[in-house]
Amino acid sequence: MIELRDVTSPIAICKNFIAKIHPSGLIDYIVHPDSINNNSTDNCGIDSMGVKNDRFTCADVGNEKTVSLFVTDFYKNISTCEVKIKIEQSILEPYYTTGLCDGDTLKLFANVPPPVDNNLLTYEWYKDNLPVSNEPNPIFPGTSTSFNGLYKVIVKGFNNCTAEGFMTINIKPLTTPVIENLKEGYC
């Protein structure tokens, strides 16, 4: 009888990671093993991975925390590695739409990461540092070049949680071409 036993622990390899906290302040960020695993290996295959100290909130924004990755093979051999997690507020990527003609409607979108419940968030929109709206996705009729500028949106949730984003709007006026007829008649 030959009994084959795996007594070799996996090789746990970690990588640094940045956790972005949801602006609602109500959703904890949970670090998944795939986020910090950097191709950990084992001679007989990896069965499971887990993270210790994996939960972060708005109170952690601006800090670095150490977390541990646990790698277990099919024979219950375990290896760990530690890594720093940087915790930051979410960065919004707002966008806008407008029609093609003067006088069309300008629509701004905060683009908050899901899940979004607008009843739990407050919005502040600024154009060139001047307040323009407190709506989640404001609509401005009568678009013209006067709407051009740097727009900022700040989203605030609970527990002093915030997120902000910037975009530049550059609406170009349509020009009407002048058509000249150089011939007096055509066939």
GROMACS .gro file of N, CA and C in nm, residues 25-175:
model
  453
   25GLY      N    1  -2.262   5.549   0.237
   25GLY     CA    2  -2.221   5.529   0.376
   25GLY      C    3  -2.290   5.412   0.442
   26LEU      N    4  -2.371   5.340   0.368
   26LEU     CA    5  -2.446   5.228   0.423
   26LEU      C    6  -2.399   5.093   0.371
   27ILE      N    7  -2.306   5.094   0.277
   27ILE     CA    8  -2.259   4.970   0.216
   27ILE      C    9  -2.112   4.951   0.252
   28ASP      N   10  -2.084   4.849   0.333
   28ASP     CA   11  -1.946   4.818   0.366
   28ASP      C   12  -1.875   4.762   0.243
   29TYR      N   13  -1.746   4.793   0.232
   29TYR     CA   14  -1.667   4.735   0.124
   29TYR      C   15  -1.606   4.606   0.177
   30ILE      N   16  -1.627   4.497   0.107
   30ILE     CA   17  -1.572   4.368   0.147
   30ILE      C   18  -1.467   4.327   0.044
   31VAL      N   19  -1.344   4.307   0.091
   31VAL     CA   20  -1.234   4.268   0.003
   31VAL      C   21  -1.247   4.119  -0.028
   32HIS      N   22  -1.257   4.086  -0.156
   32HIS     CA   23  -1.263   3.947  -0.199
   32HIS      C   24  -1.122   3.895  -0.225
   33PRO      N   25  -1.100   3.766  -0.206
   33PRO     CA   26  -0.966   3.711  -0.227
   33PRO      C   27  -0.908   3.742  -0.364
   34ASP      N   28  -0.991   3.741  -0.469
   34ASP     CA   29  -0.941   3.768  -0.604
   34ASP      C   30  -0.882   3.908  -0.617
   35SER      N   31  -0.926   4.000  -0.532
   35SER     CA   32  -0.877   4.138  -0.539
   35SER      C   33  -0.732   4.150  -0.494
   36ILE      N   34  -0.689   4.063  -0.404
   36ILE     CA   35  -0.553   4.074  -0.351
   36ILE      C   36  -0.465   3.954  -0.383
   37ASN      N   37  -0.522   3.850  -0.443
   37ASN     CA   38  -0.443   3.733  -0.483
   37ASN      C   39  -0.359   3.767  -0.605
   38ASN      N   40  -0.232   3.734  -0.599
   38ASN     CA   41  -0.140   3.764  -0.710
   38ASN      C   42  -0.080   3.633  -0.761
   39ASN      N   43  -0.166   3.544  -0.810
   39ASN     CA   44  -0.126   3.415  -0.867
   39ASN      C   45  -0.064   3.321  -0.763
   40SER      N   46  -0.132   3.308  -0.650
   40SER     CA   47  -0.089   3.209  -0.551
   40SER      C   48  -0.094   3.071  -0.615
   41THR      N   49  -0.005   2.981  -0.570
   41THR     CA   50   0.004   2.849  -0.632
   41THR      C   51   0.012   2.739  -0.526
   42ASP      N   52  -0.011   2.616  -0.573
   42ASP     CA   53   0.007   2.497  -0.490
   42ASP      C   54   0.041   2.380  -0.581
   43ASN      N   55   0.120   2.287  -0.530
   43ASN     CA   56   0.164   2.174  -0.612
   43ASN      C   57   0.049   2.079  -0.648
   44CYS      N   58  -0.059   2.077  -0.570
   44CYS     CA   59  -0.173   1.989  -0.600
   44CYS      C   60  -0.302   2.066  -0.623
   45GLY      N   61  -0.297   2.195  -0.629
   45GLY     CA   62  -0.415   2.275  -0.656
   45GLY      C   63  -0.469   2.345  -0.533
   46ILE      N   64  -0.529   2.461  -0.555
   46ILE     CA   65  -0.584   2.542  -0.447
   46ILE      C   66  -0.732   2.508  -0.432
   47ASP      N   67  -0.773   2.482  -0.308
   47ASP     CA   68  -0.912   2.450  -0.278
   47ASP      C   69  -0.992   2.576  -0.249
   48SER      N   70  -0.937   2.666  -0.165
   48SER     CA   71  -1.012   2.786  -0.126
   48SER      C   72  -0.919   2.897  -0.084
   49MET      N   73  -0.976   3.018  -0.084
   49MET     CA   74  -0.904   3.137  -0.037
   49MET      C   75  -0.998   3.219   0.047
   50GLY      N   76  -0.943   3.287   0.146
   50GLY     CA   77  -1.022   3.375   0.230
   50GLY      C   78  -0.941   3.495   0.274
   51VAL      N   79  -1.010   3.597   0.322
   51VAL     CA   80  -0.944   3.720   0.365
   51VAL      C   81  -0.983   3.749   0.509
   52LYS      N   82  -0.885   3.781   0.590
   52LYS     CA   83  -0.910   3.823   0.728
   52LYS      C   84  -0.900   3.975   0.734
   53ASN      N   85  -0.988   4.039   0.815
   53ASN     CA   86  -0.997   4.186   0.822
   53ASN      C   87  -1.037   4.242   0.687
   54ASP      N   88  -1.147   4.191   0.632
   54ASP     CA   89  -1.186   4.221   0.494
   54ASP      C   90  -1.293   4.328   0.478
   55ARG      N   91  -1.342   4.389   0.586
   55ARG     CA   92  -1.457   4.480   0.579
   55ARG      C   93  -1.414   4.623   0.614
   56PHE      N   94  -1.458   4.720   0.526
   56PHE     CA   95  -1.422   4.859   0.547
   56PHE      C   96  -1.543   4.949   0.528
   57THR      N   97  -1.543   5.064   0.598
   57THR     CA   98  -1.653   5.159   0.593
   57THR      C   99  -1.597   5.299   0.565
   58CYS      N  100  -1.687   5.397   0.563
   58CYS     CA  101  -1.645   5.536   0.542
   58CYS      C  102  -1.549   5.583   0.650
   59ALA      N  103  -1.561   5.529   0.769
   59ALA     CA  104  -1.471   5.568   0.878
   59ALA      C  105  -1.326   5.532   0.847
   60ASP      N  106  -1.305   5.440   0.753
   60ASP     CA  107  -1.170   5.397   0.717
   60ASP      C  108  -1.109   5.478   0.603
   61VAL      N  109  -1.188   5.565   0.539
   61VAL     CA  110  -1.138   5.642   0.424
   61VAL      C  111  -1.016   5.724   0.465
   62GLY      N  112  -0.915   5.720   0.382
   62GLY     CA  113  -0.792   5.794   0.408
   62GLY      C  114  -0.687   5.713   0.482
   63ASN      N  115  -0.719   5.589   0.516
   63ASN     CA  116  -0.626   5.504   0.590
   63ASN      C  117  -0.577   5.389   0.504
   64GLU      N  118  -0.469   5.327   0.552
   64GLU     CA  119  -0.423   5.200   0.496
   64GLU      C  120  -0.438   5.095   0.603
   65LYS      N  121  -0.491   4.980   0.567
   65LYS     CA  122  -0.514   4.871   0.660
   65LYS      C  123  -0.443   4.746   0.609
   66THR      N  124  -0.398   4.664   0.701
   66THR     CA  125  -0.334   4.538   0.665
   66THR      C  126  -0.439   4.427   0.669
   67VAL      N  127  -0.444   4.350   0.560
   67VAL     CA  128  -0.532   4.234   0.555
   67VAL      C  129  -0.448   4.111   0.524
   68SER      N  130  -0.503   3.995   0.558
   68SER     CA  131  -0.434   3.869   0.534
   68SER      C  132  -0.512   3.784   0.436
   69LEU      N  133  -0.441   3.726   0.340
   69LEU     CA  134  -0.498   3.631   0.246
   69LEU      C  135  -0.460   3.491   0.292
   70PHE      N  136  -0.560   3.404   0.309
   70PHE     CA  137  -0.537   3.265   0.346
   70PHE      C  138  -0.562   3.178   0.224
   71VAL      N  139  -0.464   3.095   0.189
   71VAL     CA  140  -0.476   3.005   0.075
   71VAL      C  141  -0.469   2.861   0.128
   72THR      N  142  -0.571   2.780   0.096
   72THR     CA  143  -0.580   2.642   0.144
   72THR      C  144  -0.583   2.547   0.025
   73ASP      N  145  -0.503   2.438   0.033
   73ASP     CA  146  -0.507   2.339  -0.075
   73ASP      C  147  -0.606   2.228  -0.040
   74PHE      N  148  -0.617   2.127  -0.127
   74PHE     CA  149  -0.716   2.020  -0.108
   74PHE      C  150  -0.683   1.930   0.011
   75TYR      N  151  -0.560   1.938   0.063
   75TYR     CA  152  -0.520   1.856   0.178
   75TYR      C  153  -0.514   1.938   0.306
   76LYS      N  154  -0.578   2.055   0.302
   76LYS     CA  155  -0.592   2.144   0.417
   76LYS      C  156  -0.460   2.207   0.464
   77ASN      N  157  -0.362   2.211   0.377
   77ASN     CA  158  -0.240   2.287   0.406
   77ASN      C  159  -0.273   2.434   0.381
   78ILE      N  160  -0.227   2.523   0.469
   78ILE     CA  161  -0.262   2.665   0.462
   78ILE      C  162  -0.136   2.749   0.456
   79SER      N  163  -0.145   2.856   0.378
   79SER     CA  164  -0.039   2.955   0.371
   79SER      C  165  -0.105   3.092   0.373
   80THR      N  166  -0.034   3.193   0.424
   80THR     CA  167  -0.090   3.328   0.429
   80THR      C  168   0.011   3.430   0.378
   81CYS      N  169  -0.041   3.543   0.340
   81CYS     CA  170   0.041   3.660   0.310
   81CYS      C  171  -0.037   3.782   0.355
   82GLU      N  172   0.035   3.889   0.382
   82GLU     CA  173  -0.030   4.014   0.424
   82GLU      C  174  -0.007   4.121   0.321
   83VAL      N  175  -0.103   4.213   0.312
   83VAL     CA  176  -0.095   4.319   0.213
   83VAL      C  177  -0.164   4.443   0.269
   84LYS      N  178  -0.123   4.558   0.220
   84LYS     CA  179  -0.185   4.685   0.258
   84LYS      C  180  -0.301   4.715   0.163
   85ILE      N  181  -0.411   4.757   0.223
   85ILE     CA  182  -0.527   4.802   0.147
   85ILE      C  183  -0.542   4.951   0.174
   86LYS      N  184  -0.548   5.030   0.067
   86LYS     CA  185  -0.571   5.174   0.080
   86LYS      C  186  -0.721   5.197   0.062
   87ILE      N  187  -0.781   5.271   0.155
   87ILE     CA  188  -0.925   5.293   0.150
   87ILE      C  189  -0.950   5.437   0.107
   88GLU      N  190  -1.028   5.452  -0.001
   88GLU     CA  191  -1.058   5.584  -0.057
   88GLU      C  192  -1.207   5.597  -0.082
   89GLN      N  193  -1.252   5.722  -0.092
   89GLN     CA  194  -1.391   5.746  -0.132
   89GLN      C  195  -1.403   5.716  -0.281
   90SER      N  196  -1.523   5.681  -0.323
   90SER     CA  197  -1.548   5.656  -0.465
   90SER      C  198  -1.523   5.784  -0.544
   91ILE      N  199  -1.479   5.768  -0.666
   91ILE     CA  200  -1.464   5.881  -0.757
   91ILE      C  201  -1.574   5.866  -0.862
   92LEU      N  202  -1.659   5.967  -0.870
   92LEU     CA  203  -1.768   5.963  -0.967
   92LEU      C  204  -1.717   6.000  -1.106
   93GLU      N  205  -1.782   5.945  -1.205
   93GLU     CA  206  -1.753   5.978  -1.344
   93GLU      C  207  -1.881   6.030  -1.409
   94PRO      N  208  -1.916   6.157  -1.376
   94PRO     CA  209  -2.039   6.212  -1.431
   94PRO      C  210  -2.029   6.228  -1.582
   95TYR      N  211  -2.145   6.236  -1.646
   95TYR     CA  212  -2.149   6.259  -1.791
   95TYR      C  213  -2.272   6.343  -1.824
   96TYR      N  214  -2.279   6.387  -1.948
   96TYR     CA  215  -2.392   6.470  -1.990
   96TYR      C  216  -2.435   6.432  -2.131
   97THR      N  217  -2.558   6.472  -2.163
   97THR     CA  218  -2.607   6.460  -2.300
   97THR      C  219  -2.674   6.591  -2.337
   98THR      N  220  -2.672   6.620  -2.464
   98THR     CA  221  -2.740   6.739  -2.515
   98THR      C  222  -2.774   6.713  -2.661
   99GLY      N  223  -2.868   6.787  -2.713
   99GLY     CA  224  -2.905   6.774  -2.853
   99GLY      C  225  -2.801   6.842  -2.941
  100LEU      N  226  -2.831   6.846  -3.068
  100LEU     CA  227  -2.737   6.903  -3.164
  100LEU      C  228  -2.758   7.051  -3.191
  101CYS      N  229  -2.874   7.101  -3.158
  101CYS     CA  230  -2.907   7.239  -3.197
  101CYS      C  231  -2.909   7.332  -3.076
  102ASP      N  232  -2.890   7.461  -3.103
  102ASP     CA  233  -2.905   7.560  -2.997
  102ASP      C  234  -3.046   7.549  -2.940
  103GLY      N  235  -3.056   7.565  -2.810
  103GLY     CA  236  -3.186   7.559  -2.746
  103GLY      C  237  -3.227   7.419  -2.703
  104ASP      N  238  -3.148   7.318  -2.735
  104ASP     CA  239  -3.180   7.182  -2.690
  104ASP      C  240  -3.161   7.171  -2.539
  105THR      N  241  -3.185   7.053  -2.483
  105THR     CA  242  -3.180   7.031  -2.339
  105THR      C  243  -3.048   6.967  -2.298
  106LEU      N  244  -2.990   7.021  -2.192
  106LEU     CA  245  -2.868   6.964  -2.133
  106LEU      C  246  -2.909   6.878  -2.015
  107LYS      N  247  -2.865   6.753  -2.014
  107LYS     CA  248  -2.895   6.660  -1.905
  107LYS      C  249  -2.764   6.615  -1.840
  108LEU      N  250  -2.756   6.632  -1.708
  108LEU     CA  251  -2.638   6.591  -1.632
  108LEU      C  252  -2.669   6.463  -1.555
  109PHE      N  253  -2.572   6.373  -1.547
  109PHE     CA  254  -2.588   6.246  -1.478
  109PHE      C  255  -2.471   6.227  -1.381
  110ALA      N  256  -2.503   6.205  -1.253
  110ALA     CA  257  -2.400   6.189  -1.150
  110ALA      C  258  -2.326   6.057  -1.165
  111ASN      N  259  -2.394   5.953  -1.213
  111ASN     CA  260  -2.332   5.823  -1.236
  111ASN      C  261  -2.280   5.760  -1.107
  112VAL      N  262  -2.364   5.757  -1.005
  112VAL     CA  263  -2.329   5.695  -0.876
  112VAL      C  264  -2.324   5.544  -0.895
  113PRO      N  265  -2.223   5.477  -0.836
  113PRO     CA  266  -2.216   5.331  -0.852
  113PRO      C  267  -2.338   5.262  -0.790
  114PRO      N  268  -2.383   5.152  -0.849
  114PRO     CA  269  -2.499   5.082  -0.794
  114PRO      C  270  -2.464   5.015  -0.660
  115PRO      N  271  -2.559   4.986  -0.576
  115PRO     CA  272  -2.700   5.022  -0.587
  115PRO      C  273  -2.721   5.168  -0.547
  116VAL      N  274  -2.817   5.232  -0.609
  116VAL     CA  275  -2.843   5.373  -0.584
  116VAL      C  276  -2.986   5.391  -0.534
  117ASP      N  277  -3.001   5.455  -0.421
  117ASP     CA  278  -3.132   5.497  -0.372
  117ASP      C  279  -3.120   5.648  -0.350
  118ASN      N  280  -3.173   5.726  -0.444
  118ASN     CA  281  -3.157   5.871  -0.439
  118ASN      C  282  -3.218   5.933  -0.314
  119ASN      N  283  -3.305   5.860  -0.243
  119ASN     CA  284  -3.361   5.911  -0.117
  119ASN      C  285  -3.259   5.907  -0.004
  120LEU      N  286  -3.150   5.835  -0.023
  120LEU     CA  287  -3.047   5.823   0.080
  120LEU      C  288  -2.926   5.912   0.052
  121LEU      N  289  -2.930   5.985  -0.058
  121LEU     CA  290  -2.815   6.066  -0.098
  121LEU      C  291  -2.859   6.211  -0.120
  122THR      N  292  -2.765   6.303  -0.098
  122THR     CA  293  -2.787   6.441  -0.138
  122THR      C  294  -2.685   6.476  -0.245
  123TYR      N  295  -2.727   6.564  -0.335
  123TYR     CA  296  -2.645   6.599  -0.451
  123TYR      C  297  -2.619   6.749  -0.451
  124GLU      N  298  -2.498   6.785  -0.489
  124GLU     CA  299  -2.462   6.925  -0.509
  124GLU      C  300  -2.389   6.935  -0.643
  125TRP      N  301  -2.447   7.011  -0.733
  125TRP     CA  302  -2.385   7.035  -0.864
  125TRP      C  303  -2.333   7.178  -0.869
  126TYR      N  304  -2.213   7.193  -0.923
  126TYR     CA  305  -2.150   7.324  -0.937
  126TYR      C  306  -2.101   7.341  -1.080
  127LYS      N  307  -2.114   7.464  -1.129
  127LYS     CA  308  -2.054   7.501  -1.258
  127LYS      C  309  -1.956   7.614  -1.229
  128ASP      N  310  -1.831   7.590  -1.259
  128ASP     CA  311  -1.725   7.689  -1.232
  128ASP      C  312  -1.733   7.737  -1.087
  129ASN      N  313  -1.751   7.641  -0.994
  129ASN     CA  314  -1.757   7.663  -0.849
  129ASN      C  315  -1.881   7.738  -0.800
  130LEU      N  316  -1.980   7.756  -0.885
  130LEU     CA  317  -2.106   7.819  -0.845
  130LEU      C  318  -2.215   7.712  -0.843
  131PRO      N  319  -2.297   7.707  -0.736
  131PRO     CA  320  -2.401   7.604  -0.729
  131PRO      C  321  -2.505   7.621  -0.840
  132VAL      N  322  -2.545   7.507  -0.900
  132VAL     CA  323  -2.644   7.512  -1.007
  132VAL      C  324  -2.763   7.419  -0.983
  133SER      N  325  -2.748   7.315  -0.898
  133SER     CA  326  -2.859   7.224  -0.877
  133SER      C  327  -2.834   7.133  -0.758
  134ASN      N  328  -2.943   7.082  -0.700
  134ASN     CA  329  -2.938   6.981  -0.594
  134ASN      C  330  -3.013   6.855  -0.637
  135GLU      N  331  -3.040   6.842  -0.764
  135GLU     CA  332  -3.109   6.724  -0.818
  135GLU      C  333  -3.006   6.614  -0.847
  136PRO      N  334  -3.050   6.488  -0.843
  136PRO     CA  335  -2.957   6.380  -0.877
  136PRO      C  336  -2.907   6.390  -1.022
  137ASN      N  337  -2.997   6.416  -1.115
  137ASN     CA  338  -2.963   6.426  -1.257
  137ASN      C  339  -3.036   6.547  -1.315
  138PRO      N  340  -2.982   6.667  -1.297
  138PRO     CA  341  -3.053   6.789  -1.338
  138PRO      C  342  -3.069   6.800  -1.490
  139ILE      N  343  -3.175   6.872  -1.528
  139ILE     CA  344  -3.206   6.896  -1.669
  139ILE      C  345  -3.216   7.047  -1.689
  140PHE      N  346  -3.146   7.097  -1.791
  140PHE     CA  347  -3.145   7.239  -1.822
  140PHE      C  348  -3.191   7.260  -1.965
  141PRO      N  349  -3.312   7.316  -1.985
  141PRO     CA  350  -3.358   7.344  -2.123
  141PRO      C  351  -3.288   7.469  -2.176
  142GLY      N  352  -3.292   7.484  -2.308
  142GLY     CA  353  -3.237   7.604  -2.371
  142GLY      C  354  -3.086   7.607  -2.373
  143THR      N  355  -3.023   7.497  -2.409
  143THR     CA  356  -2.878   7.486  -2.410
  143THR      C  357  -2.814   7.587  -2.506
  144SER      N  358  -2.706   7.648  -2.459
  144SER     CA  359  -2.625   7.737  -2.544
  144SER      C  360  -2.481   7.730  -2.492
  145THR      N  361  -2.395   7.807  -2.553
  145THR     CA  362  -2.255   7.807  -2.509
  145THR      C  363  -2.239   7.863  -2.368
  146SER      N  364  -2.341   7.927  -2.313
  146SER     CA  365  -2.333   7.978  -2.176
  146SER      C  366  -2.327   7.863  -2.074
  147PHE      N  367  -2.359   7.743  -2.118
  147PHE     CA  368  -2.352   7.627  -2.030
  147PHE      C  369  -2.212   7.565  -2.028
  148ASN      N  370  -2.120   7.614  -2.109
  148ASN     CA  371  -1.984   7.561  -2.111
  148ASN      C  372  -1.913   7.589  -1.979
  149GLY      N  373  -1.831   7.496  -1.937
  149GLY     CA  374  -1.753   7.516  -1.815
  149GLY      C  375  -1.718   7.386  -1.745
  150LEU      N  376  -1.656   7.399  -1.629
  150LEU     CA  377  -1.618   7.285  -1.547
  150LEU      C  378  -1.730   7.257  -1.447
  151TYR      N  379  -1.783   7.136  -1.451
  151TYR     CA  380  -1.891   7.096  -1.362
  151TYR      C  381  -1.836   6.998  -1.259
  152LYS      N  382  -1.884   7.015  -1.137
  152LYS     CA  383  -1.847   6.924  -1.028
  152LYS      C  384  -1.975   6.877  -0.962
  153VAL      N  385  -1.978   6.749  -0.928
  153VAL     CA  386  -2.090   6.695  -0.851
  153VAL      C  387  -2.033   6.634  -0.723
  154ILE      N  388  -2.100   6.664  -0.612
  154ILE     CA  389  -2.065   6.606  -0.482
  154ILE      C  390  -2.188   6.529  -0.434
  155VAL      N  391  -2.167   6.404  -0.400
  155VAL     CA  392  -2.274   6.318  -0.349
  155VAL      C  393  -2.242   6.287  -0.204
  156LYS      N  394  -2.341   6.309  -0.117
  156LYS     CA  395  -2.321   6.285   0.026
  156LYS      C  396  -2.421   6.181   0.075
  157GLY      N  397  -2.370   6.089   0.156
  157GLY     CA  398  -2.455   5.987   0.216
  157GLY      C  399  -2.447   5.996   0.367
  158PHE      N  400  -2.468   5.884   0.434
  158PHE     CA  401  -2.462   5.878   0.578
  158PHE      C  402  -2.318   5.860   0.626
  159ASN      N  403  -2.297   5.882   0.755
  159ASN     CA  404  -2.167   5.859   0.819
  159ASN      C  405  -2.055   5.942   0.756
  160ASN      N  406  -2.088   6.064   0.713
  160ASN     CA  407  -1.991   6.155   0.651
  160ASN      C  408  -1.927   6.097   0.525
  161CYS      N  409  -1.999   6.014   0.456
  161CYS     CA  410  -1.947   5.952   0.335
  161CYS      C  411  -1.979   6.041   0.215
  162THR      N  412  -1.881   6.063   0.129
  162THR     CA  413  -1.900   6.147   0.011
  162THR      C  414  -1.828   6.087  -0.109
  163ALA      N  415  -1.863   6.139  -0.225
  163ALA     CA  416  -1.791   6.109  -0.348
  163ALA      C  417  -1.807   6.231  -0.437
  164GLU      N  418  -1.711   6.254  -0.523
  164GLU     CA  419  -1.721   6.367  -0.615
  164GLU      C  420  -1.662   6.332  -0.749
  165GLY      N  421  -1.702   6.408  -0.847
  165GLY     CA  422  -1.653   6.389  -0.982
  165GLY      C  423  -1.659   6.519  -1.060
  166PHE      N  424  -1.583   6.524  -1.168
  166PHE     CA  425  -1.571   6.645  -1.250
  166PHE      C  426  -1.591   6.611  -1.397
  167MET      N  427  -1.639   6.708  -1.472
  167MET     CA  428  -1.646   6.696  -1.618
  167MET      C  429  -1.647   6.836  -1.678
  168THR      N  430  -1.598   6.844  -1.798
  168THR     CA  431  -1.598   6.971  -1.872
  168THR      C  432  -1.702   6.961  -1.982
  169ILE      N  433  -1.786   7.063  -1.990
  169ILE     CA  434  -1.885   7.070  -2.096
  169ILE      C  435  -1.842   7.179  -2.193
  170ASN      N  436  -1.837   7.142  -2.321
  170ASN     CA  437  -1.796   7.236  -2.424
  170ASN      C  438  -1.894   7.222  -2.541
  171ILE      N  439  -1.998   7.303  -2.536
  171ILE     CA  440  -2.099   7.302  -2.640
  171ILE      C  441  -2.057   7.402  -2.747
  172LYS      N  442  -2.043   7.355  -2.869
  172LYS     CA  443  -2.001   7.443  -2.978
  172LYS      C  444  -2.125   7.486  -3.056
  173PRO      N  445  -2.134   7.613  -3.085
  173PRO     CA  446  -2.251   7.659  -3.160
  173PRO      C  447  -2.246   7.607  -3.304
  174LEU      N  448  -2.364   7.575  -3.355
  174LEU     CA  449  -2.372   7.534  -3.496
  174LEU      C  450  -2.366   7.659  -3.583
  175THR      N  451  -2.289   7.649  -3.687
  175THR     CA  452  -2.282   7.762  -3.781
  175THR      C  453  -2.364   7.728  -3.905
   0.00000   0.00000   0.00000
